[in-house]
mmCIF file with all atom_site columns, C-alpha atoms in Angstrom:
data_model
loop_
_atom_site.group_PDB
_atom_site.id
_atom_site.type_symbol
_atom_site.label_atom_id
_atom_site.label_alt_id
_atom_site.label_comp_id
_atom_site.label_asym_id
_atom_site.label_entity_id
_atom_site.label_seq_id
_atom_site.pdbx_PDB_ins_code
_atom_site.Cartn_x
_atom_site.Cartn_y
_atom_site.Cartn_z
_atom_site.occupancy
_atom_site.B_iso_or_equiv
_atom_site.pdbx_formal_charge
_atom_site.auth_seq_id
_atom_site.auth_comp_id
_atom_site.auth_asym_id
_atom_site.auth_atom_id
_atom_site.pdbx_PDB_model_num
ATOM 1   C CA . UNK C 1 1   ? -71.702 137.065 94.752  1.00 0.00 ? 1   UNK C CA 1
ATOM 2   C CA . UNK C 1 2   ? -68.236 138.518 95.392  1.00 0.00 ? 2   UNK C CA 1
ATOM 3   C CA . UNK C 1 3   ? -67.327 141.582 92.973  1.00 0.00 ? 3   UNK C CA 1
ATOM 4   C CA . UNK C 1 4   ? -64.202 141.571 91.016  1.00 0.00 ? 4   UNK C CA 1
ATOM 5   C CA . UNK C 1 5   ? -61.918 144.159 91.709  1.00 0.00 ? 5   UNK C CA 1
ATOM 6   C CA . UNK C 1 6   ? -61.780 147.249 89.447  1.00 0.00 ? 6   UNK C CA 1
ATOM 7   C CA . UNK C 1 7   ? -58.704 147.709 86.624  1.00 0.00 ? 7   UNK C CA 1
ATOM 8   C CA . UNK C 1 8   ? -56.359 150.683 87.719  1.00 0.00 ? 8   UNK C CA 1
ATOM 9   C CA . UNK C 1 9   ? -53.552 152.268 87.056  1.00 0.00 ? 9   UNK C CA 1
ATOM 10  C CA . UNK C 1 10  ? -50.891 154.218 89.406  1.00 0.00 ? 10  UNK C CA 1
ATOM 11  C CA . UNK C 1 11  ? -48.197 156.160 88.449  1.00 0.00 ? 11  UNK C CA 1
ATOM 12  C CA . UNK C 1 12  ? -45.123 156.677 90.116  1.00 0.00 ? 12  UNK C CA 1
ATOM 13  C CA . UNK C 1 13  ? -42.163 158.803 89.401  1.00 0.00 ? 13  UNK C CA 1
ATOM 14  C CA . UNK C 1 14  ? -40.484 155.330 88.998  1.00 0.00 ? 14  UNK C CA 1
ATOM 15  C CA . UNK C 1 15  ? -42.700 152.393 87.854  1.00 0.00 ? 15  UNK C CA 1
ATOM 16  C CA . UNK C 1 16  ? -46.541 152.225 86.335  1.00 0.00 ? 16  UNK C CA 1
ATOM 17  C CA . UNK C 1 17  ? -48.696 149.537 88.166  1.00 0.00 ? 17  UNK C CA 1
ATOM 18  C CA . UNK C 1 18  ? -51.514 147.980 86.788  1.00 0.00 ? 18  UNK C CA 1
ATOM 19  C CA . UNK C 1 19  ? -54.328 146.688 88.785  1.00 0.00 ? 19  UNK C CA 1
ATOM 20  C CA . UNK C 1 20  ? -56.379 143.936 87.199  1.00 0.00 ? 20  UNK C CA 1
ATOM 21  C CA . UNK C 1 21  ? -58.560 141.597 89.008  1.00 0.00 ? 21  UNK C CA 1
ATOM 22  C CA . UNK C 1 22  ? -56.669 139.869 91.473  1.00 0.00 ? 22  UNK C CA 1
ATOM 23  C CA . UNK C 1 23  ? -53.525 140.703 89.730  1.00 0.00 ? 23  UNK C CA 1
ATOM 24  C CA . UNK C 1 24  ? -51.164 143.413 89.655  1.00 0.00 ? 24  UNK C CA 1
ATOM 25  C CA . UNK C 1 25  ? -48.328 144.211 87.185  1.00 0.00 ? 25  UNK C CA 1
ATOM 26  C CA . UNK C 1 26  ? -45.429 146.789 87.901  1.00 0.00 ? 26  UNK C CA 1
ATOM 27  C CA . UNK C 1 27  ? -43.045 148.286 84.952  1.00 0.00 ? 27  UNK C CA 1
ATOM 28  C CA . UNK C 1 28  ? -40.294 150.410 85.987  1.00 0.00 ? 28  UNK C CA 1
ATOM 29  C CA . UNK C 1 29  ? -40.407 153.506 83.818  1.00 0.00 ? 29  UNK C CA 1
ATOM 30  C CA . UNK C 1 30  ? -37.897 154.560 81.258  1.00 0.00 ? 30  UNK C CA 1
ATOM 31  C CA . UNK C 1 31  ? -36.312 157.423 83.795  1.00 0.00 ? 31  UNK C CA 1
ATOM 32  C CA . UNK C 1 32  ? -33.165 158.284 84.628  1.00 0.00 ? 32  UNK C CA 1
ATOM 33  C CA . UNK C 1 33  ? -32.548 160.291 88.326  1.00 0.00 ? 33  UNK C CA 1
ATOM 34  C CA . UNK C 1 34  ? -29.451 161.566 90.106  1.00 0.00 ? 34  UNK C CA 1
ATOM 35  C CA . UNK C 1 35  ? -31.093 158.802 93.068  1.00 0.00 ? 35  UNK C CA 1
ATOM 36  C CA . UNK C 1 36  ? -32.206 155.912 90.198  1.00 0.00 ? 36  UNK C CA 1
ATOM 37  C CA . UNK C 1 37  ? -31.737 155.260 86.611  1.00 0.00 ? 37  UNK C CA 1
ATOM 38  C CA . UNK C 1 38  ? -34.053 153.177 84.601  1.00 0.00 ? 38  UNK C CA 1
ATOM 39  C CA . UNK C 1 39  ? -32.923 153.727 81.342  1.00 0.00 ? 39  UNK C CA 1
ATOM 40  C CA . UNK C 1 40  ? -32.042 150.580 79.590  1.00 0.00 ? 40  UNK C CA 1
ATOM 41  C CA . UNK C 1 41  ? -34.571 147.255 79.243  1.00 0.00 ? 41  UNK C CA 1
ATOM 42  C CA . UNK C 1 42  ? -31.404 145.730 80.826  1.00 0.00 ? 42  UNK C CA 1
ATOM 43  C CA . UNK C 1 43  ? -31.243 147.872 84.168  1.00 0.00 ? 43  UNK C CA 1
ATOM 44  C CA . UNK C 1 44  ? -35.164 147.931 84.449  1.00 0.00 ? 44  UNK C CA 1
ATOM 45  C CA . UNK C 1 45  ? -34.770 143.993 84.368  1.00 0.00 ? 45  UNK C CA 1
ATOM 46  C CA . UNK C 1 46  ? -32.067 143.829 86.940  1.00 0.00 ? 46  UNK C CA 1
ATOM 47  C CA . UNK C 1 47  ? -33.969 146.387 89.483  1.00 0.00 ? 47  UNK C CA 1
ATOM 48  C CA . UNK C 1 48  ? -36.926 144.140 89.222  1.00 0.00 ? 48  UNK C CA 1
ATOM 49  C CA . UNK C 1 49  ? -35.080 140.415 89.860  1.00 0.00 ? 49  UNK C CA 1
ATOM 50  C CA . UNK C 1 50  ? -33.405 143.020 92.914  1.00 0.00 ? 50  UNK C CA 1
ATOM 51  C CA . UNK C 1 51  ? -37.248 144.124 94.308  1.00 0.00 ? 51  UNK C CA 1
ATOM 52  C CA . UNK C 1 52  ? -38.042 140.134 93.881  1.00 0.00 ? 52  UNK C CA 1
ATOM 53  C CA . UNK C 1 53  ? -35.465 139.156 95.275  1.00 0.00 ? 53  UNK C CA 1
ATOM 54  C CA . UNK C 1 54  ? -35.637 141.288 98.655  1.00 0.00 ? 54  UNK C CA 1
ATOM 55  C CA . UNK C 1 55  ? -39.209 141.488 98.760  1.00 0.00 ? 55  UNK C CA 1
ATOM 56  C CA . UNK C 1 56  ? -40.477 137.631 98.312  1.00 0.00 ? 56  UNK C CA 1
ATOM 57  C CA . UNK C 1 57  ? -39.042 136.210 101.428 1.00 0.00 ? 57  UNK C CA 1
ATOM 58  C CA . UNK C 1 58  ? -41.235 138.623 103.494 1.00 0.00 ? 58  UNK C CA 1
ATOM 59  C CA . UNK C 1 59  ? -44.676 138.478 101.650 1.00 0.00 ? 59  UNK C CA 1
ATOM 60  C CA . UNK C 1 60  ? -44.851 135.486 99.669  1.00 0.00 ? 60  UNK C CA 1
ATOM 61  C CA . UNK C 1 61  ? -48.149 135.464 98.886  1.00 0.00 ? 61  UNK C CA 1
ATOM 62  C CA . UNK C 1 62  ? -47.445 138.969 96.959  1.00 0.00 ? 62  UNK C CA 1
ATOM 63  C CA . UNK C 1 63  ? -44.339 138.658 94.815  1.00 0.00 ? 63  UNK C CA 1
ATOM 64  C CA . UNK C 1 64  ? -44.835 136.110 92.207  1.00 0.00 ? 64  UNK C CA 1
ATOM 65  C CA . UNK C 1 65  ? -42.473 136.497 89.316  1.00 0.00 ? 65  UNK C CA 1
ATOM 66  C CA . UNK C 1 66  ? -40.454 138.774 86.549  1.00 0.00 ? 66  UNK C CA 1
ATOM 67  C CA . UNK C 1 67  ? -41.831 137.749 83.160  1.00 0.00 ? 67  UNK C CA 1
ATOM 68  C CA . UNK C 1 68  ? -40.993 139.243 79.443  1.00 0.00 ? 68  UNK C CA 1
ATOM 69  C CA . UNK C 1 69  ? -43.339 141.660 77.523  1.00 0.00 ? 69  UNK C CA 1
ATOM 70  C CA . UNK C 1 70  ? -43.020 140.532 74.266  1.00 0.00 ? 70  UNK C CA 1
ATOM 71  C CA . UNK C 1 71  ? -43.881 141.810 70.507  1.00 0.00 ? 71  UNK C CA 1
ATOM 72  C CA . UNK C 1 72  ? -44.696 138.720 67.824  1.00 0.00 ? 72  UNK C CA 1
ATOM 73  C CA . UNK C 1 73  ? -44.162 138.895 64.349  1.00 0.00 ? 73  UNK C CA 1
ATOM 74  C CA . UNK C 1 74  ? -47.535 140.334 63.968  1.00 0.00 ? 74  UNK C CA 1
ATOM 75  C CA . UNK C 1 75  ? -47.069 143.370 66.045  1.00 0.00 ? 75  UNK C CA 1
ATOM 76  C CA . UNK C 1 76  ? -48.960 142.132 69.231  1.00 0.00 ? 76  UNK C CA 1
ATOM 77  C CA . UNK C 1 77  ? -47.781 142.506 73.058  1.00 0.00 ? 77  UNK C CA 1
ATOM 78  C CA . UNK C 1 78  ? -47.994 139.265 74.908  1.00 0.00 ? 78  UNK C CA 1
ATOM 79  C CA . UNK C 1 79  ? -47.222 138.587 78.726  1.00 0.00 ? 79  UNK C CA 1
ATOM 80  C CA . UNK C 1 80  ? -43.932 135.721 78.758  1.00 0.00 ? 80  UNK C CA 1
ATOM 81  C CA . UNK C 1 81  ? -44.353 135.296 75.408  1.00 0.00 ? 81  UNK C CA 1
ATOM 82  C CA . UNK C 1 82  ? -41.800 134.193 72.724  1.00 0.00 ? 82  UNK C CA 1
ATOM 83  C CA . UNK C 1 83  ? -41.366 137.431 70.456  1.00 0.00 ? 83  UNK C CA 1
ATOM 84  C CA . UNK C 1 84  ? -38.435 139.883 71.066  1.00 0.00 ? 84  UNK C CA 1
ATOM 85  C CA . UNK C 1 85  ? -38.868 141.198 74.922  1.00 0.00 ? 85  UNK C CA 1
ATOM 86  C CA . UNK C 1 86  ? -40.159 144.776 74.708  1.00 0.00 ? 86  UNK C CA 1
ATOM 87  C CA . UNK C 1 87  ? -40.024 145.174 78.189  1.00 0.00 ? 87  UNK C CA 1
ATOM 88  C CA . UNK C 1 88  ? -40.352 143.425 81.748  1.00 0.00 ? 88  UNK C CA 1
ATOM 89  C CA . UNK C 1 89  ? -43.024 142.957 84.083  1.00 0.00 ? 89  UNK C CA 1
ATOM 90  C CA . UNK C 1 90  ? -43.135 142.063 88.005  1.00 0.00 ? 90  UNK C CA 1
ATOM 91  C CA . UNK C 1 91  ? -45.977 140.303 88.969  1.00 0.00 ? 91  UNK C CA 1
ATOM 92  C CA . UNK C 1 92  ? -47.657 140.144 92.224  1.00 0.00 ? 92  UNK C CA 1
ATOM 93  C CA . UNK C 1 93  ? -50.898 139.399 93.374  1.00 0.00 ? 93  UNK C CA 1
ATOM 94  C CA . UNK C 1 94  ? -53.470 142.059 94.534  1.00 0.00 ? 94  UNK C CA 1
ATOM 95  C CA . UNK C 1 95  ? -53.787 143.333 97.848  1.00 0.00 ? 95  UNK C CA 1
ATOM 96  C CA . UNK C 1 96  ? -56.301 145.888 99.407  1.00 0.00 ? 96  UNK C CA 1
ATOM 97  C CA . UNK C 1 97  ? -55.109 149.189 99.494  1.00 0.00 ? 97  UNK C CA 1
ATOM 98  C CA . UNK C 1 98  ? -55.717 149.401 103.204 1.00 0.00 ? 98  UNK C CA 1
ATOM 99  C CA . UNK C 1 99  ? -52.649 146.789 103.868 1.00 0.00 ? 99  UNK C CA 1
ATOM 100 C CA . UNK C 1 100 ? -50.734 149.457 102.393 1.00 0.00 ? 100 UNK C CA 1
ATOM 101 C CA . UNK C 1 101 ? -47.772 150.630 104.782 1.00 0.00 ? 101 UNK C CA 1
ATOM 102 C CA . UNK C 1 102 ? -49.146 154.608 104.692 1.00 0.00 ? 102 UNK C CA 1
ATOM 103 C CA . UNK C 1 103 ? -52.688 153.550 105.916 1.00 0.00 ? 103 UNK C CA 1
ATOM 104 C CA . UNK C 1 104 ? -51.568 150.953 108.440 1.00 0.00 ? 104 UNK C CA 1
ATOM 105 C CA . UNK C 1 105 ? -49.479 153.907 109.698 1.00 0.00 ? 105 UNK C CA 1
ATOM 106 C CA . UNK C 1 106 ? -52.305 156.381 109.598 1.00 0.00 ? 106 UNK C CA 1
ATOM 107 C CA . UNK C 1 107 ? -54.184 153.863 111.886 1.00 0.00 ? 107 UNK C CA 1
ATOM 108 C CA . UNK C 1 108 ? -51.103 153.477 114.327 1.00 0.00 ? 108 UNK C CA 1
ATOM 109 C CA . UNK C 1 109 ? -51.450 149.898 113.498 1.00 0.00 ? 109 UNK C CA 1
ATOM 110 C CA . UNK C 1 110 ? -47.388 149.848 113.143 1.00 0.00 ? 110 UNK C CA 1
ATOM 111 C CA . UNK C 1 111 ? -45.672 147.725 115.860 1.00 0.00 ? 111 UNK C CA 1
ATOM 112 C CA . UNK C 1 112 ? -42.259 148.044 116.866 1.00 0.00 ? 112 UNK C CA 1
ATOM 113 C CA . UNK C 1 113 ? -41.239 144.590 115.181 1.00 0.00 ? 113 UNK C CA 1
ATOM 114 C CA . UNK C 1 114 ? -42.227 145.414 112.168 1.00 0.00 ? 114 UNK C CA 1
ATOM 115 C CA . UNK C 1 115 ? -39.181 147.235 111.082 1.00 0.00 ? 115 UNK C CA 1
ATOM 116 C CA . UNK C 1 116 ? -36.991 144.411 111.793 1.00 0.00 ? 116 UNK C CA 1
ATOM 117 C CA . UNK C 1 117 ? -37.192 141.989 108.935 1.00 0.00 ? 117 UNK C CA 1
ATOM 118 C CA . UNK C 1 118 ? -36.014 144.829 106.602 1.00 0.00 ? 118 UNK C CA 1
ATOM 119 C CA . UNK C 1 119 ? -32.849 145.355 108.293 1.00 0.00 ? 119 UNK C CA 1
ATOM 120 C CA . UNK C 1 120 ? -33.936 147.854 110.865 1.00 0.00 ? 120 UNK C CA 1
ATOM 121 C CA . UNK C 1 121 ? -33.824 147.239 115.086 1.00 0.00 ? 121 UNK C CA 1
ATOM 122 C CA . UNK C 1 122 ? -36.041 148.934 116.713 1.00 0.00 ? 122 UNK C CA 1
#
């Protein structure tokens, strides 16, 4: 029998991402930088339809969606629900923390292509 990944939670100076099962959830932070500012629902939204946006066409079977955090009449927080939006949430699926870019790099797994599909020659 397979065990199911633990919940966790990194924090960013940026974004809080919440690791749940085979899910993970990202919310830009209410900050505002000289570099970045995240300081309206509004411009939090827009960053995340921007990360979608760019980052989708390259992994696929990470980036799923931008969905509404919203509070019902009740109080409650509910994930795309139909209550006033409270805040936004970009949803991806989990991946192992070794397929992240500092440990491939640590390994000198990093070819030269790789840079490429961001922009990049090498």
């Amino acid at each position: 029998m397979s065990e199911k990944p633990q919940s966790e939670v990194i924090r960013t100076h940026g974004a809080v991402v919440l690791l749940s099962g085979a899910d993970a959830y990202k919310i830009k932070r209410n900050v505002r930088y000289d570099h970045l500012d995240f300081s309206t629902l509004q411009k939090r939204r827009e960053m995340l339809m921007r990360e979608l946006e760019l980052n989708a066409p390259m992994a696929p079977s990470i980036y799923r969606d931008v969905i509404a955090v919203t509070r019902d009449s009740a109080g409650r927080l509910h994930l795309g629900g139909t209550g006033d939006v409270v805040e936004w949430v970009f949803r991806m699926h989990r991946f192992d923390a070794a397929d992240e870019l500092d440990k491939v790099a640590a390994h000198d797994a990093l070819d030269d292509p790789m840079p490429a599909p961001t922009g990049e020659r090498p």
